[in-house]
Amino acid sequence: MRPTRSRSEEIGEKLGIPTDHLLPYGHDKAKVSQDFINSVQGKKNGKLILVTAINPTPAGEGKTTTTVGLGDGLNRIGKKATICIREASLGPNFGMKGGAAGGGYAQVVPMEDMNLHFTGDFHAITSAHSLLSAMIDNHIYWGNELEIDVRRVVWRRVVDMNDRALRQINVSLGGVANGFPREAGYDITVASEVMAILCLASDLKDLERRLGDMIVAYRRDRSPVHCRDIKAEGAMTVLLKDAMQPNLVQTLENNPAFVHGGPFANIAHGCNSVIATTTALKISDYVVTEAGFGADLGAEKFMNIKCRKAGWRPIAWCWSRRCGR
């Protein structure tokens, strides 16, 4: 008896993604392989539509709801449309804002998985970021060959949770065996430069190069120390090898959705990954995506950063007023 196909395989079939190129995470989530992404690069791009908002509010503006609804509507009238949105951060999920999967019948599913650990991408980013943090302090402990000024280490730690008590901390306390005491602090994972870089990288090689270019500290003469000086970029890339692959899920109307990456718009560019949107453009007639906060922040960064880096030009903007999360 032939085994029942998973929901992710059915969605992949709609987009022409062979089962061999889908890496399943349960029955309703899958990652798309880099081999498939490479194989469609020669295809013509579909049309890109950006959903933005007029006035951002603490509870959200309804951009995701509008994005999903527009994608479902295009599919309903016979267009081959895919939506591309960001993954949800655990901090806002357990805070005032709540989830990030849309609302009502305009929703991405499985909503509860997407709003929690999903496929583990954010945990991988946290681990890669933390690895670099540990390697910086380890380098300082074992002689500080790069002459890092411990007062000017700009690489903070991250955790994917709202925890104001960790914003400013002292580390390496407890004596000689624990290193050189200094001030440090935690940001939320979605504010990590690793997150922003992953969402702009085109492949693993590009990711490794971009990680190596990050400035992590300064010397006493104010010259920068880069991640590549610490020799951490290769190990960080290995930790991110699965996180680089886009996640394929679906809407409540069984239409395809790429949910990948999640940099905040106030400190980064606030858009889902370039690799997910590029893949969707190659295999869809229309791609509906969104950018964080209002048009004066996320949309401008979408145009000035993401589109410039990827070489895109959207055909339309969709404005969303406050209509629920």
Coordinates of C-alpha atoms in Angstrom, one line a residue:
M1 CA 0.0 0.0 0.0
R2 CA 1.4 3.4 -1.0
P3 CA 2.0 5.6 2.0
T4 CA 0.0 8.8 2.3
R5 CA 1.8 11.9 1.1
S6 CA 2.5 14.6 3.7
R7 CA 0.9 18.1 3.4
S8 CA 4.3 19.6 2.7
E9 CA 4.8 17.3 -0.3
E10 CA 1.4 18.3 -1.7
I11 CA 2.3 22.0 -1.4
G12 CA 5.7 21.3 -3.0
E13 CA 3.9 19.6 -5.9
K14 CA 1.9 22.8 -6.5
L15 CA 5.2 24.7 -7.0
G16 CA 7.0 21.9 -8.9
I17 CA 9.4 21.0 -6.1
P18 CA 10.2 17.2 -6.3
T19 CA 9.8 15.2 -3.1
D20 CA 13.5 14.4 -3.1
H21 CA 14.3 18.1 -2.6
L22 CA 12.0 18.6 0.4
L23 CA 13.5 17.9 3.8
P24 CA 10.4 17.1 6.0
Y25 CA 10.0 18.5 9.5
G26 CA 6.9 16.5 10.5
H27 CA 3.9 16.1 8.2
D28 CA 3.2 19.8 7.5
K29 CA 6.6 21.6 7.3
A30 CA 9.6 21.1 5.1
K31 CA 12.8 22.8 4.1
V32 CA 13.7 23.2 0.4
S33 CA 17.1 21.9 -0.6
Q34 CA 19.9 24.1 -1.9
D35 CA 20.3 21.8 -4.9
F36 CA 16.7 22.7 -6.0
I37 CA 17.2 26.4 -5.4
N38 CA 20.3 26.3 -7.6
S39 CA 18.5 24.4 -10.3
V40 CA 15.8 27.2 -10.8
Q41 CA 18.1 30.2 -10.9
G42 CA 18.0 30.4 -14.7
K43 CA 14.2 30.8 -14.7
K44 CA 12.5 34.2 -15.2
N45 CA 11.3 36.0 -12.1
G46 CA 7.6 36.3 -11.3
K47 CA 6.1 39.5 -10.1
L48 CA 6.8 40.8 -6.6
I49 CA 4.2 42.5 -4.4
L50 CA 5.1 44.2 -1.1
V51 CA 2.5 44.6 1.7
T52 CA 3.3 47.5 4.0
A53 CA 1.4 49.7 6.5
I54 CA 0.5 53.3 7.1
N55 CA 0.6 53.6 10.9
P56 CA 2.4 51.0 13.0
T57 CA 0.8 50.2 16.4
P58 CA 2.1 48.3 19.4
A59 CA -0.2 45.4 18.5
G60 CA 0.7 45.2 14.8
E61 CA -1.0 46.6 11.7
G62 CA -2.4 43.5 10.0
K63 CA 0.3 43.2 7.4
T64 CA 0.6 39.4 7.7
T65 CA -3.2 39.0 7.6
T66 CA -3.3 41.2 4.4
T67 CA -0.3 39.3 2.9
V68 CA -1.9 35.9 3.4
G69 CA -5.3 37.2 2.2
L70 CA -3.9 38.7 -0.9
G71 CA -1.9 35.5 -1.7
D72 CA -5.0 33.4 -1.2
G73 CA -7.1 35.7 -3.3
L74 CA -4.6 35.6 -6.2
N75 CA -4.7 31.8 -6.1
R76 CA -8.5 31.8 -5.9
I77 CA -8.7 33.6 -9.3
G78 CA -6.3 31.2 -10.9
K79 CA -2.9 32.8 -10.4
K80 CA 0.1 30.8 -9.2
A81 CA 1.0 32.9 -6.1
T82 CA 3.2 32.3 -3.1
I83 CA 3.5 34.3 0.1
C84 CA 6.9 35.0 1.8
I85 CA 6.9 36.1 5.4
R86 CA 9.2 36.1 8.4
E87 CA 9.4 33.6 11.2
A88 CA 8.1 34.6 14.6
S89 CA 10.3 35.5 17.6
L90 CA 9.5 33.9 21.0
G91 CA 9.9 37.3 22.7
P92 CA 7.0 39.1 21.1
N93 CA 5.0 35.8 21.0
F94 CA 5.0 35.7 24.8
G95 CA 4.7 39.5 25.1
M96 CA 2.1 42.1 24.2
K97 CA 2.1 41.6 20.4
G98 CA 1.5 37.8 20.2
G99 CA 2.0 35.6 17.2
A100 CA 2.9 36.4 13.6
A101 CA 1.0 33.9 11.5
G102 CA -1.8 36.2 10.3
G103 CA -5.4 35.9 11.7
G104 CA -8.9 34.6 11.1
Y105 CA -9.0 32.7 7.9
A106 CA -6.0 34.5 6.4
Q107 CA -3.5 32.5 8.4
V108 CA -0.4 30.4 7.9
V109 CA -0.4 26.9 9.4
P110 CA 0.7 25.1 11.5
M111 CA 0.3 28.4 13.4
E112 CA 1.3 26.9 16.8
D113 CA 4.5 25.5 15.4
M114 CA 5.4 28.6 13.5
N115 CA 5.0 30.7 16.6
L116 CA 7.1 28.5 18.8
H117 CA 10.3 26.5 17.7
F118 CA 9.2 25.9 14.1
T119 CA 12.2 24.2 12.4
G120 CA 14.8 25.4 14.8
D121 CA 16.2 28.2 12.7
F122 CA 16.3 30.8 15.5
H123 CA 18.0 28.3 17.9
A124 CA 20.7 27.7 15.2
I125 CA 21.2 31.5 14.9
T126 CA 21.4 31.8 18.7
S127 CA 24.0 29.0 18.8
A128 CA 26.1 30.5 16.0
H129 CA 26.0 33.9 17.7
S130 CA 26.9 32.4 21.1
L131 CA 29.8 30.5 19.6
L132 CA 31.3 33.7 18.4
S133 CA 30.8 35.3 21.8
A134 CA 32.5 32.4 23.5
M135 CA 35.4 32.5 21.0
I136 CA 36.0 36.2 21.6
D137 CA 36.3 35.7 25.4
N138 CA 38.4 32.6 24.9
H139 CA 40.8 34.5 22.6
I140 CA 41.1 37.2 25.3
Y141 CA 41.7 34.6 28.0
W142 CA 44.5 32.8 26.1
G143 CA 46.8 35.8 25.5
N144 CA 44.7 38.2 23.4
E145 CA 47.0 38.0 20.4
L146 CA 44.7 40.4 18.5
E147 CA 45.1 43.0 21.2
I148 CA 41.4 43.4 21.7
D149 CA 40.5 46.2 24.1
V150 CA 38.1 44.5 26.5
R151 CA 36.3 47.9 27.0
R152 CA 35.4 47.9 23.3
V153 CA 34.0 44.5 22.6
V154 CA 30.9 45.4 20.7
W155 CA 29.6 41.8 20.1
R156 CA 26.8 41.2 22.6
R157 CA 25.1 37.9 23.5
V158 CA 21.6 37.0 22.4
V159 CA 18.6 35.0 23.7
D160 CA 15.2 34.8 21.9
M161 CA 13.2 36.1 24.8
N162 CA 12.2 39.5 26.2
D163 CA 14.4 39.6 29.3
R164 CA 15.3 43.2 30.4
A165 CA 17.3 41.9 33.3
L166 CA 20.0 40.7 30.9
R167 CA 20.3 43.9 28.8
Q168 CA 23.4 45.0 30.7
I169 CA 25.5 42.5 32.7
N170 CA 29.0 41.8 33.9
V171 CA 30.8 38.6 32.7
S172 CA 33.9 36.6 33.6
L173 CA 33.4 37.1 37.3
G174 CA 34.7 34.6 39.8
G175 CA 38.4 34.7 39.6
V176 CA 41.3 34.1 37.2
A177 CA 40.0 30.8 35.8
N178 CA 36.9 32.6 34.4
G179 CA 38.7 35.3 32.3
F180 CA 38.9 39.0 32.4
P181 CA 35.8 40.7 33.9
R182 CA 34.0 43.2 31.6
E183 CA 30.6 44.7 30.9
A184 CA 28.5 42.9 28.3
G185 CA 24.8 42.4 27.6
Y186 CA 22.1 40.4 25.8
D187 CA 20.0 41.4 22.8
I188 CA 17.1 39.4 21.4
T189 CA 18.0 36.8 18.8
V190 CA 16.2 38.6 16.0
A191 CA 18.4 41.7 16.7
S192 CA 21.5 39.6 16.0
E193 CA 23.7 40.6 13.0
V194 CA 23.8 36.9 12.2
M195 CA 20.0 37.0 11.6
A196 CA 20.3 40.0 9.3
I197 CA 23.2 38.4 7.4
L198 CA 21.4 35.0 7.0
C199 CA 18.5 36.8 5.5
L200 CA 20.7 38.7 2.9
A201 CA 23.0 35.8 2.0
S202 CA 22.5 33.9 -1.3
D203 CA 24.1 30.6 -0.3
L204 CA 26.5 29.1 2.3
K205 CA 29.6 30.5 0.7
D206 CA 28.1 34.0 0.7
L207 CA 27.0 33.5 4.2
E208 CA 30.5 32.6 5.4
R209 CA 32.0 35.6 3.7
R210 CA 29.4 38.0 5.2
L211 CA 29.9 36.5 8.7
G212 CA 33.7 37.0 8.4
D213 CA 33.2 40.7 7.7
M214 CA 31.4 41.4 11.0
I215 CA 33.1 43.7 13.4
V216 CA 33.2 42.2 16.9
A217 CA 35.5 44.5 18.8
Y218 CA 38.1 47.3 18.6
R219 CA 41.8 47.6 19.7
R220 CA 43.1 50.5 21.7
D221 CA 44.1 52.3 18.5
R222 CA 40.4 52.0 17.5
S223 CA 41.2 49.6 14.6
P224 CA 38.4 47.0 14.1
V225 CA 38.6 43.3 14.9
H226 CA 36.5 41.1 12.6
C227 CA 34.9 37.7 13.0
R228 CA 37.4 36.3 10.5
D229 CA 40.2 37.4 12.7
I230 CA 38.8 35.2 15.5
K231 CA 38.4 32.4 12.8
A232 CA 34.8 31.8 13.8
E233 CA 33.0 32.2 10.5
G234 CA 33.5 28.6 9.3
A235 CA 32.2 27.0 12.4
M236 CA 29.3 29.5 12.5
T237 CA 28.4 28.6 8.9
V238 CA 28.3 24.9 9.8
L239 CA 25.8 25.6 12.6
L240 CA 23.7 27.5 10.1
K241 CA 23.8 25.1 7.2
D242 CA 20.2 23.8 7.8
A243 CA 18.9 27.2 8.9
M244 CA 19.9 28.6 5.5
Q245 CA 17.3 26.4 3.7
P246 CA 13.9 28.1 3.3
N247 CA 10.8 26.6 5.2
L248 CA 7.8 25.7 3.1
V249 CA 4.4 25.6 4.8
Q250 CA 0.8 26.6 3.7
T251 CA -2.1 28.9 4.3
L252 CA -5.5 27.7 5.6
E253 CA -6.6 27.6 1.9
N254 CA -3.7 25.2 1.1
N255 CA -1.6 27.7 -0.8
P256 CA 2.2 27.8 -0.5
A257 CA 4.0 30.0 2.0
F258 CA 7.7 30.4 2.6
V259 CA 8.4 31.4 6.2
H260 CA 12.1 32.1 6.7
G261 CA 14.2 34.4 8.8
G262 CA 13.0 37.2 11.0
P263 CA 15.2 40.3 11.5
F264 CA 13.6 43.2 13.3
A265 CA 13.0 46.3 11.2
N266 CA 14.0 48.8 13.8
I267 CA 17.6 47.5 14.0
A268 CA 17.9 45.5 10.7
H269 CA 16.0 45.4 7.4
G270 CA 12.8 43.7 8.7
C271 CA 12.2 41.3 5.8
N272 CA 12.2 37.6 5.3
S273 CA 15.3 36.0 3.6
V274 CA 16.5 36.8 0.2
I275 CA 16.9 33.1 -0.6
A276 CA 13.3 32.3 0.2
T277 CA 11.9 35.2 -1.9
T278 CA 14.3 34.5 -4.8
T279 CA 13.2 30.9 -4.8
A280 CA 9.5 31.8 -4.7
L281 CA 10.0 34.3 -7.6
K282 CA 11.5 31.6 -9.8
I283 CA 8.6 29.1 -9.3
S284 CA 5.6 31.5 -9.0
D285 CA 3.8 34.0 -11.1
Y286 CA 3.2 36.3 -8.1
V287 CA 5.0 36.6 -4.8
V288 CA 3.4 38.5 -2.0
T289 CA 5.7 39.6 0.8
E290 CA 5.8 42.1 3.7
A291 CA 8.2 44.4 5.5
G292 CA 8.2 45.1 9.3
F293 CA 6.6 48.1 10.9
G294 CA 5.2 51.0 8.7
A295 CA 6.1 52.2 5.2
D296 CA 8.6 54.7 6.7
L297 CA 10.7 52.0 8.2
G298 CA 10.3 48.4 6.8
A299 CA 9.2 49.4 3.3
E300 CA 12.0 51.8 2.9
K301 CA 14.5 49.2 4.1
F302 CA 12.9 46.6 1.8
M303 CA 13.5 48.9 -1.2
N304 CA 16.8 50.4 -0.2
I305 CA 18.5 47.3 1.2
K306 CA 16.8 44.0 0.3
C307 CA 15.8 44.9 -3.3
R308 CA 19.1 46.6 -4.1
K309 CA 21.1 43.6 -2.8
A310 CA 18.9 41.1 -4.6
G311 CA 18.3 43.1 -7.8
W312 CA 14.5 43.2 -7.6
R313 CA 11.9 45.7 -8.5
P314 CA 8.4 45.2 -7.0
I315 CA 5.4 45.8 -9.3
A316 CA 3.0 46.9 -6.6
W317 CA 2.7 48.1 -3.0
C318 CA -0.3 47.1 -0.9
W319 CA -1.1 49.4 2.1
S320 CA -2.6 47.8 5.2
R321 CA -4.4 49.9 7.8
R322 CA -4.9 48.6 11.3
C323 CA -7.1 45.5 10.8
G324 CA -6.0 43.1 13.5
R325 CA -3.0 40.8 13.8

